[in-house]
mmCIF file of C-alpha atoms and ligand atoms in Angstrom:
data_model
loop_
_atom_site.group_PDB
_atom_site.id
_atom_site.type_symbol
_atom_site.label_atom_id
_atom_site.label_comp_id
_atom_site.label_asym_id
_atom_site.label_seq_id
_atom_site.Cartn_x
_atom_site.Cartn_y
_atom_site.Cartn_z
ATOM 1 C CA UNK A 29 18.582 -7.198 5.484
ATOM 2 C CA UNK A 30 15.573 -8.267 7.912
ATOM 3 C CA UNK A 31 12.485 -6.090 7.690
ATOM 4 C CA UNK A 32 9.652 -6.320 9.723
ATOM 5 C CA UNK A 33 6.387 -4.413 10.020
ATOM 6 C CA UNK A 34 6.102 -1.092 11.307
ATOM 7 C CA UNK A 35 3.330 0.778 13.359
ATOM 8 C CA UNK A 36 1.154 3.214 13.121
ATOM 9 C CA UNK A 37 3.089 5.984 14.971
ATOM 10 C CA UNK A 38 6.548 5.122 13.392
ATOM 11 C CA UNK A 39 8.273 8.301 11.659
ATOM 12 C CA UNK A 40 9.503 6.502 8.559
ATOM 13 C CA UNK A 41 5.676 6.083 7.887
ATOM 14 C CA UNK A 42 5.607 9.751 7.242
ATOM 15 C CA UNK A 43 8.000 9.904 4.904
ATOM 16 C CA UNK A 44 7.961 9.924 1.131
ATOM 17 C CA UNK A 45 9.239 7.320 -0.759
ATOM 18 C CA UNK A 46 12.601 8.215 -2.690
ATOM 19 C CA UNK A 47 12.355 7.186 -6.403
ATOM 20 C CA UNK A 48 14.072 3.496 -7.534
ATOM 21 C CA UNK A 49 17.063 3.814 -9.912
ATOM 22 C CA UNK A 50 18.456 0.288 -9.770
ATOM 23 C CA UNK A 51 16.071 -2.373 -11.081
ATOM 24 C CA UNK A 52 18.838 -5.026 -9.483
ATOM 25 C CA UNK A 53 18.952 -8.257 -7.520
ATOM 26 C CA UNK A 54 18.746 -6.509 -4.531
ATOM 27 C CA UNK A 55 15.445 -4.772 -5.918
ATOM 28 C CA UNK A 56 14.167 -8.417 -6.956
ATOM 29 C CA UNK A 57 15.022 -9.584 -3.190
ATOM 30 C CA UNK A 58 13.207 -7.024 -0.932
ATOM 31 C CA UNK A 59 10.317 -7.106 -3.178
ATOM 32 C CA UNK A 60 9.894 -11.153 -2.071
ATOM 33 C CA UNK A 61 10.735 -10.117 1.422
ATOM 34 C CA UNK A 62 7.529 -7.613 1.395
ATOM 35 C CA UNK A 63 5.549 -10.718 -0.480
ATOM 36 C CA UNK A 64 6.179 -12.584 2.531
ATOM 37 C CA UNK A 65 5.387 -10.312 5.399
ATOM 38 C CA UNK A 66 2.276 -9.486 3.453
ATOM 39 C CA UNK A 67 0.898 -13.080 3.287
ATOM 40 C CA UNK A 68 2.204 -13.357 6.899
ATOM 41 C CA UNK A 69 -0.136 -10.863 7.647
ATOM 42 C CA UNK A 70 -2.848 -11.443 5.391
ATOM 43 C CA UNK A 71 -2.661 -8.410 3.561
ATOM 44 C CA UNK A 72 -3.345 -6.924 0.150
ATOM 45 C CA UNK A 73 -0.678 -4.717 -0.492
ATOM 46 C CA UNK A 74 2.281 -3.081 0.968
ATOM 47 C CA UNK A 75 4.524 -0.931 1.089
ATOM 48 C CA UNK A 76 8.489 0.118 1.885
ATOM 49 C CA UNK A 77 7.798 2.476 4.414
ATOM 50 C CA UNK A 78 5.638 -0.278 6.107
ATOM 51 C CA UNK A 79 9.038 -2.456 6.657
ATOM 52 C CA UNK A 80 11.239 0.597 7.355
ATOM 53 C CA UNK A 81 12.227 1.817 3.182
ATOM 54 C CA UNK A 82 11.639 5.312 1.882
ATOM 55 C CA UNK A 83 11.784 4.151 -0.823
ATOM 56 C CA UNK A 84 8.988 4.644 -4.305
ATOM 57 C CA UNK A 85 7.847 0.696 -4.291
ATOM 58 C CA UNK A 86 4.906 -1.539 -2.817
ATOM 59 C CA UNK A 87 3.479 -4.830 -3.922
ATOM 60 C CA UNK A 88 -0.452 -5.107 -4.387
ATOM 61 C CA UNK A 89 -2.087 -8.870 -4.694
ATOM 62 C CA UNK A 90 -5.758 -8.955 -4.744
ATOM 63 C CA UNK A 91 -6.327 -12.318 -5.484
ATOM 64 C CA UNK A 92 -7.975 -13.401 -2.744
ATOM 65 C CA UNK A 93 -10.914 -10.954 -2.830
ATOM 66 C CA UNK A 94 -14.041 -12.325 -4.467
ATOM 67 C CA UNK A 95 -15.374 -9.344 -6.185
ATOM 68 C CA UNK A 96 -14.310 -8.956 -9.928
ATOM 69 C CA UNK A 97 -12.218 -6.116 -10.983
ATOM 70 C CA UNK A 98 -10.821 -4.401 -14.404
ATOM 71 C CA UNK A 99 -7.413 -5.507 -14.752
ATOM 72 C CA UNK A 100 -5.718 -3.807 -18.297
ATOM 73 C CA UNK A 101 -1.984 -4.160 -18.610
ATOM 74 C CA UNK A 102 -0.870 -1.793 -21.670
ATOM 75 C CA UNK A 103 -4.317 -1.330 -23.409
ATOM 76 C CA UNK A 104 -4.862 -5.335 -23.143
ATOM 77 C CA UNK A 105 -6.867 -7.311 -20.715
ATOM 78 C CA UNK A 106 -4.582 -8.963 -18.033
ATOM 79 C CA UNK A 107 -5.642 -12.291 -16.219
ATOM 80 C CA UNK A 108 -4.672 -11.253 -12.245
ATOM 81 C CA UNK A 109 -3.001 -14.080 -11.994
ATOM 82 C CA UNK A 110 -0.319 -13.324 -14.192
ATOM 83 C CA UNK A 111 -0.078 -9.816 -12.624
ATOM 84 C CA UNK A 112 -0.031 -10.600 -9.491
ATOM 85 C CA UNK A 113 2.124 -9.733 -6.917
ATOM 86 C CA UNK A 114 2.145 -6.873 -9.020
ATOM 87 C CA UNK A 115 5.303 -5.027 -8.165
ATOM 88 C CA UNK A 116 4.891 -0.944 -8.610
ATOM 89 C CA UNK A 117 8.620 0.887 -8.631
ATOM 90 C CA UNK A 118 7.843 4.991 -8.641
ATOM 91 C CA UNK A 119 4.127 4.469 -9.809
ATOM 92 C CA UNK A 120 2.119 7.327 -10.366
ATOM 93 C CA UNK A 121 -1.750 7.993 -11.021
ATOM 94 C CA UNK A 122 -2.165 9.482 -14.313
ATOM 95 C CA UNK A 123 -6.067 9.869 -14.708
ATOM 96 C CA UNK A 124 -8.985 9.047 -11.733
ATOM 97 C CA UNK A 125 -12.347 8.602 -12.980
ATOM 98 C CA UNK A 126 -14.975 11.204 -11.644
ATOM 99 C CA UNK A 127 -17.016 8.068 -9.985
ATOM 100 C CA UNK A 128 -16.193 7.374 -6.792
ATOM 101 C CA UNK A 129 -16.984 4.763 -4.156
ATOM 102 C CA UNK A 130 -16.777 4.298 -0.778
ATOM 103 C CA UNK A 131 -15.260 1.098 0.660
ATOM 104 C CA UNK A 132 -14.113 -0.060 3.965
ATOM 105 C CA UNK A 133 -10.482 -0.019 4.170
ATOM 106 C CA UNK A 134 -7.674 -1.268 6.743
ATOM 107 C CA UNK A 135 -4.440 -1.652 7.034
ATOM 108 C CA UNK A 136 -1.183 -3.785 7.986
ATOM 109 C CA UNK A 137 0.232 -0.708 9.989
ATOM 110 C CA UNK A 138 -3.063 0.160 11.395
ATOM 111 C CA UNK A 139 -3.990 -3.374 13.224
ATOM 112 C CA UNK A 140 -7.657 -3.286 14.100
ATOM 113 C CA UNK A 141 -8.489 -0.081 12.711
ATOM 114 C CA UNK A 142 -10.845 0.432 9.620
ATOM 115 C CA UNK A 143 -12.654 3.025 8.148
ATOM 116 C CA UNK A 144 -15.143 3.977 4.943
ATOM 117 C CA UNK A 145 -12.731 5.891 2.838
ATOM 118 C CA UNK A 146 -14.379 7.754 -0.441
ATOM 119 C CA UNK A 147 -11.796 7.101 -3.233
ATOM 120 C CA UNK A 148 -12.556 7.042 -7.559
ATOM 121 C CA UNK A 149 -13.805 3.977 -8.893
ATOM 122 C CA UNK A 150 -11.261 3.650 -11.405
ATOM 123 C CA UNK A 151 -7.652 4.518 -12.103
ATOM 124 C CA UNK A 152 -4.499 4.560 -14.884
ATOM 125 C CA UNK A 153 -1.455 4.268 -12.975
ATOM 126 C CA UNK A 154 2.251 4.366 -14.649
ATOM 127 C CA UNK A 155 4.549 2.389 -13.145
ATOM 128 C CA UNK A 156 7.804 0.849 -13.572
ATOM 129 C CA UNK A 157 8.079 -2.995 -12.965
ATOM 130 C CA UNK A 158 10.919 -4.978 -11.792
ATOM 131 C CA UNK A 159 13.470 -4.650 -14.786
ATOM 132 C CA UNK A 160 12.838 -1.205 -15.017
ATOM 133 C CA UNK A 161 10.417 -1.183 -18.106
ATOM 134 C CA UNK A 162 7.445 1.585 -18.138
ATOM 135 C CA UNK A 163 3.765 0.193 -17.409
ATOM 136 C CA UNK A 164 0.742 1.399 -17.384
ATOM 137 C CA UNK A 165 -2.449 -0.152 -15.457
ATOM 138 C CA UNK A 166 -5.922 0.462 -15.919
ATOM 139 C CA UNK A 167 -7.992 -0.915 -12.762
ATOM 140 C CA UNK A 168 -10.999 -0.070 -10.859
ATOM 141 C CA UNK A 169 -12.541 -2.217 -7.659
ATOM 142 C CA UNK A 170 -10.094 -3.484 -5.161
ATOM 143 C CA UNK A 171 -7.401 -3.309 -7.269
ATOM 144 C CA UNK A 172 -7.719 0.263 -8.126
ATOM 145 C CA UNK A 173 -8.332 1.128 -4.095
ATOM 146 C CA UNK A 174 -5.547 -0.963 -3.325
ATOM 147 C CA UNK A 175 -2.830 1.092 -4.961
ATOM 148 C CA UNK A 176 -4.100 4.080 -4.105
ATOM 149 C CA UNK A 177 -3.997 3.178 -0.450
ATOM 150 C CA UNK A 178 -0.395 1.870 -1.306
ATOM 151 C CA UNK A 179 0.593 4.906 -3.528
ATOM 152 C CA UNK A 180 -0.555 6.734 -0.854
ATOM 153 C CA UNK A 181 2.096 5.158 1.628
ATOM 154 C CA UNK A 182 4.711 5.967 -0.813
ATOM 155 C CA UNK A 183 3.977 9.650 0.059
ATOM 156 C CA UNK A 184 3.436 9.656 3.635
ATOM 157 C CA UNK A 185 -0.138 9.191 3.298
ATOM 158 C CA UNK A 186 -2.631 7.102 6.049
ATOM 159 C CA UNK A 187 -5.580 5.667 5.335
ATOM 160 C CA UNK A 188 -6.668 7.132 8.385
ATOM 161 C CA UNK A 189 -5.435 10.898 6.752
ATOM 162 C CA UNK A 190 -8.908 10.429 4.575
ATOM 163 C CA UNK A 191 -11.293 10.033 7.551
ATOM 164 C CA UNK A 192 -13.815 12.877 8.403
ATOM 165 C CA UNK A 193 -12.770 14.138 12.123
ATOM 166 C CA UNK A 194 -16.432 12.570 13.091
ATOM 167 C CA UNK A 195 -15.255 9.442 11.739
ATOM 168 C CA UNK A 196 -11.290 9.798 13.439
ATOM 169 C CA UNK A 197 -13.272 10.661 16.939
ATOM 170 C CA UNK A 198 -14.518 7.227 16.683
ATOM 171 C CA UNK A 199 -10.979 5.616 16.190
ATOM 172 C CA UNK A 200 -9.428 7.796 18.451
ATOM 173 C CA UNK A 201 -9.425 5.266 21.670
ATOM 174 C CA UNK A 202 -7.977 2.954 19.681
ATOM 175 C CA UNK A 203 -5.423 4.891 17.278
ATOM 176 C CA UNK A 204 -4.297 5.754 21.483
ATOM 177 C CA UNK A 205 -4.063 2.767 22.198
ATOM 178 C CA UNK A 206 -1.671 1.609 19.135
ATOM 179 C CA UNK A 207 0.020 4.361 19.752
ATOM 180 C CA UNK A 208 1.205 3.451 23.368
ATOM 181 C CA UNK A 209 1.960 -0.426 21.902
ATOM 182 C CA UNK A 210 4.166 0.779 19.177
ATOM 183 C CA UNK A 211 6.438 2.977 22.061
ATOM 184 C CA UNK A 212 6.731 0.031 23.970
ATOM 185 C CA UNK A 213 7.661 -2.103 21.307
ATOM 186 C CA UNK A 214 9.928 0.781 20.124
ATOM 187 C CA UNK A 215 11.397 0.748 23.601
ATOM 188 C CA UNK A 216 11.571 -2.995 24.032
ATOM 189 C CA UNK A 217 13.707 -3.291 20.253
ATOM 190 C CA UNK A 218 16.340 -1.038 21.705
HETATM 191 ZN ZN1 ZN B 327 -1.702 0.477 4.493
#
């Protein structure tokens, strides 16, 4: 199976993610295919519509940012590196603090386009990981923005969706511009 990125204006962006039944090999095998066109593209986190999937699963990895972040793997403090990639099959937010923060966010299918995007500080999400067993993270910072912005993608969701129209006026030359590339590459795949 090759996957590659796809663009803003792409339908299977819009569409929600069906749930994961098999926790297989073949599971185990897109989920380093999405690790790699992440780090290709310097990313944080994707997801399977962003390579094509409707599928319930995206792969967060936070690492590389240099502000500190809670990180609680079933009630016990997890070291990131030994979550991360953290792999989230049919996750689901199960409490959002009332705090919320605003943070500048972009994103793989969005090339040059960013935006302030008011989101709560912290998060439990239920997930289930790669063989299947039941999870649940606590996280706040970027790691509890990141899978919201990824969750989000999972249901149809843009970061872009969250902008005030003020704020979408002012990406509007661009998000035209994308919007031409991706019919041309569309066009040019055929
Ligand atoms: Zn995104």
């Amino acid at each position: 199976m090759n996957l590659r990125l796809c663009l803003y204006n792409e339908p299977i962006l819009r569409q929600k993610g069906e749930p994961i039944k098999t926790f297989d090999r073949d599971l185990r095998d897109l989920a380093q295919k999405m690790v790699l066109i992440m780090e290709e593209e310097n990313g944080i986190g994707i997801a399977a519509q962003q390579v094509g999937l409707d599928k319930q699963f995206c792969v967060v990895d936070v690492r590389g940012a240099e502000e500190s972040y809670l990180c609680e793997l079933d009630g016990k403090p997890q070291l990131p590196d030994l979550l991360m990639p953290l792999f989230l099959a049919n996750p689901e937010i199960t409490k959002n603090s009332a705090q919320q923060n605003v943070f500048e966010e972009g994103c793989l299918s969005l090339p040059e386009i960013r935006g302030e995007i008011e989101r709560p500080q912290e998060i439990l999400v239920r997930y289930q990981d790669l063989e299947g067993q039941w999870r649940q993270l606590r996280a706040d910072g970027i790691l509890a923005r990141c899978i919201q912005h990824e969750i989000d993608h999972l249901n149809g969701i843009l970061f872009i969706d969250h902008l005030s129209p003020a704020e979408l006026k002012k990406q509007e030359k661009k998000l035209k511009r994308l919007r031409r590339e991706t019919r041309d590459f569309l066009k040019k795949a055929k």
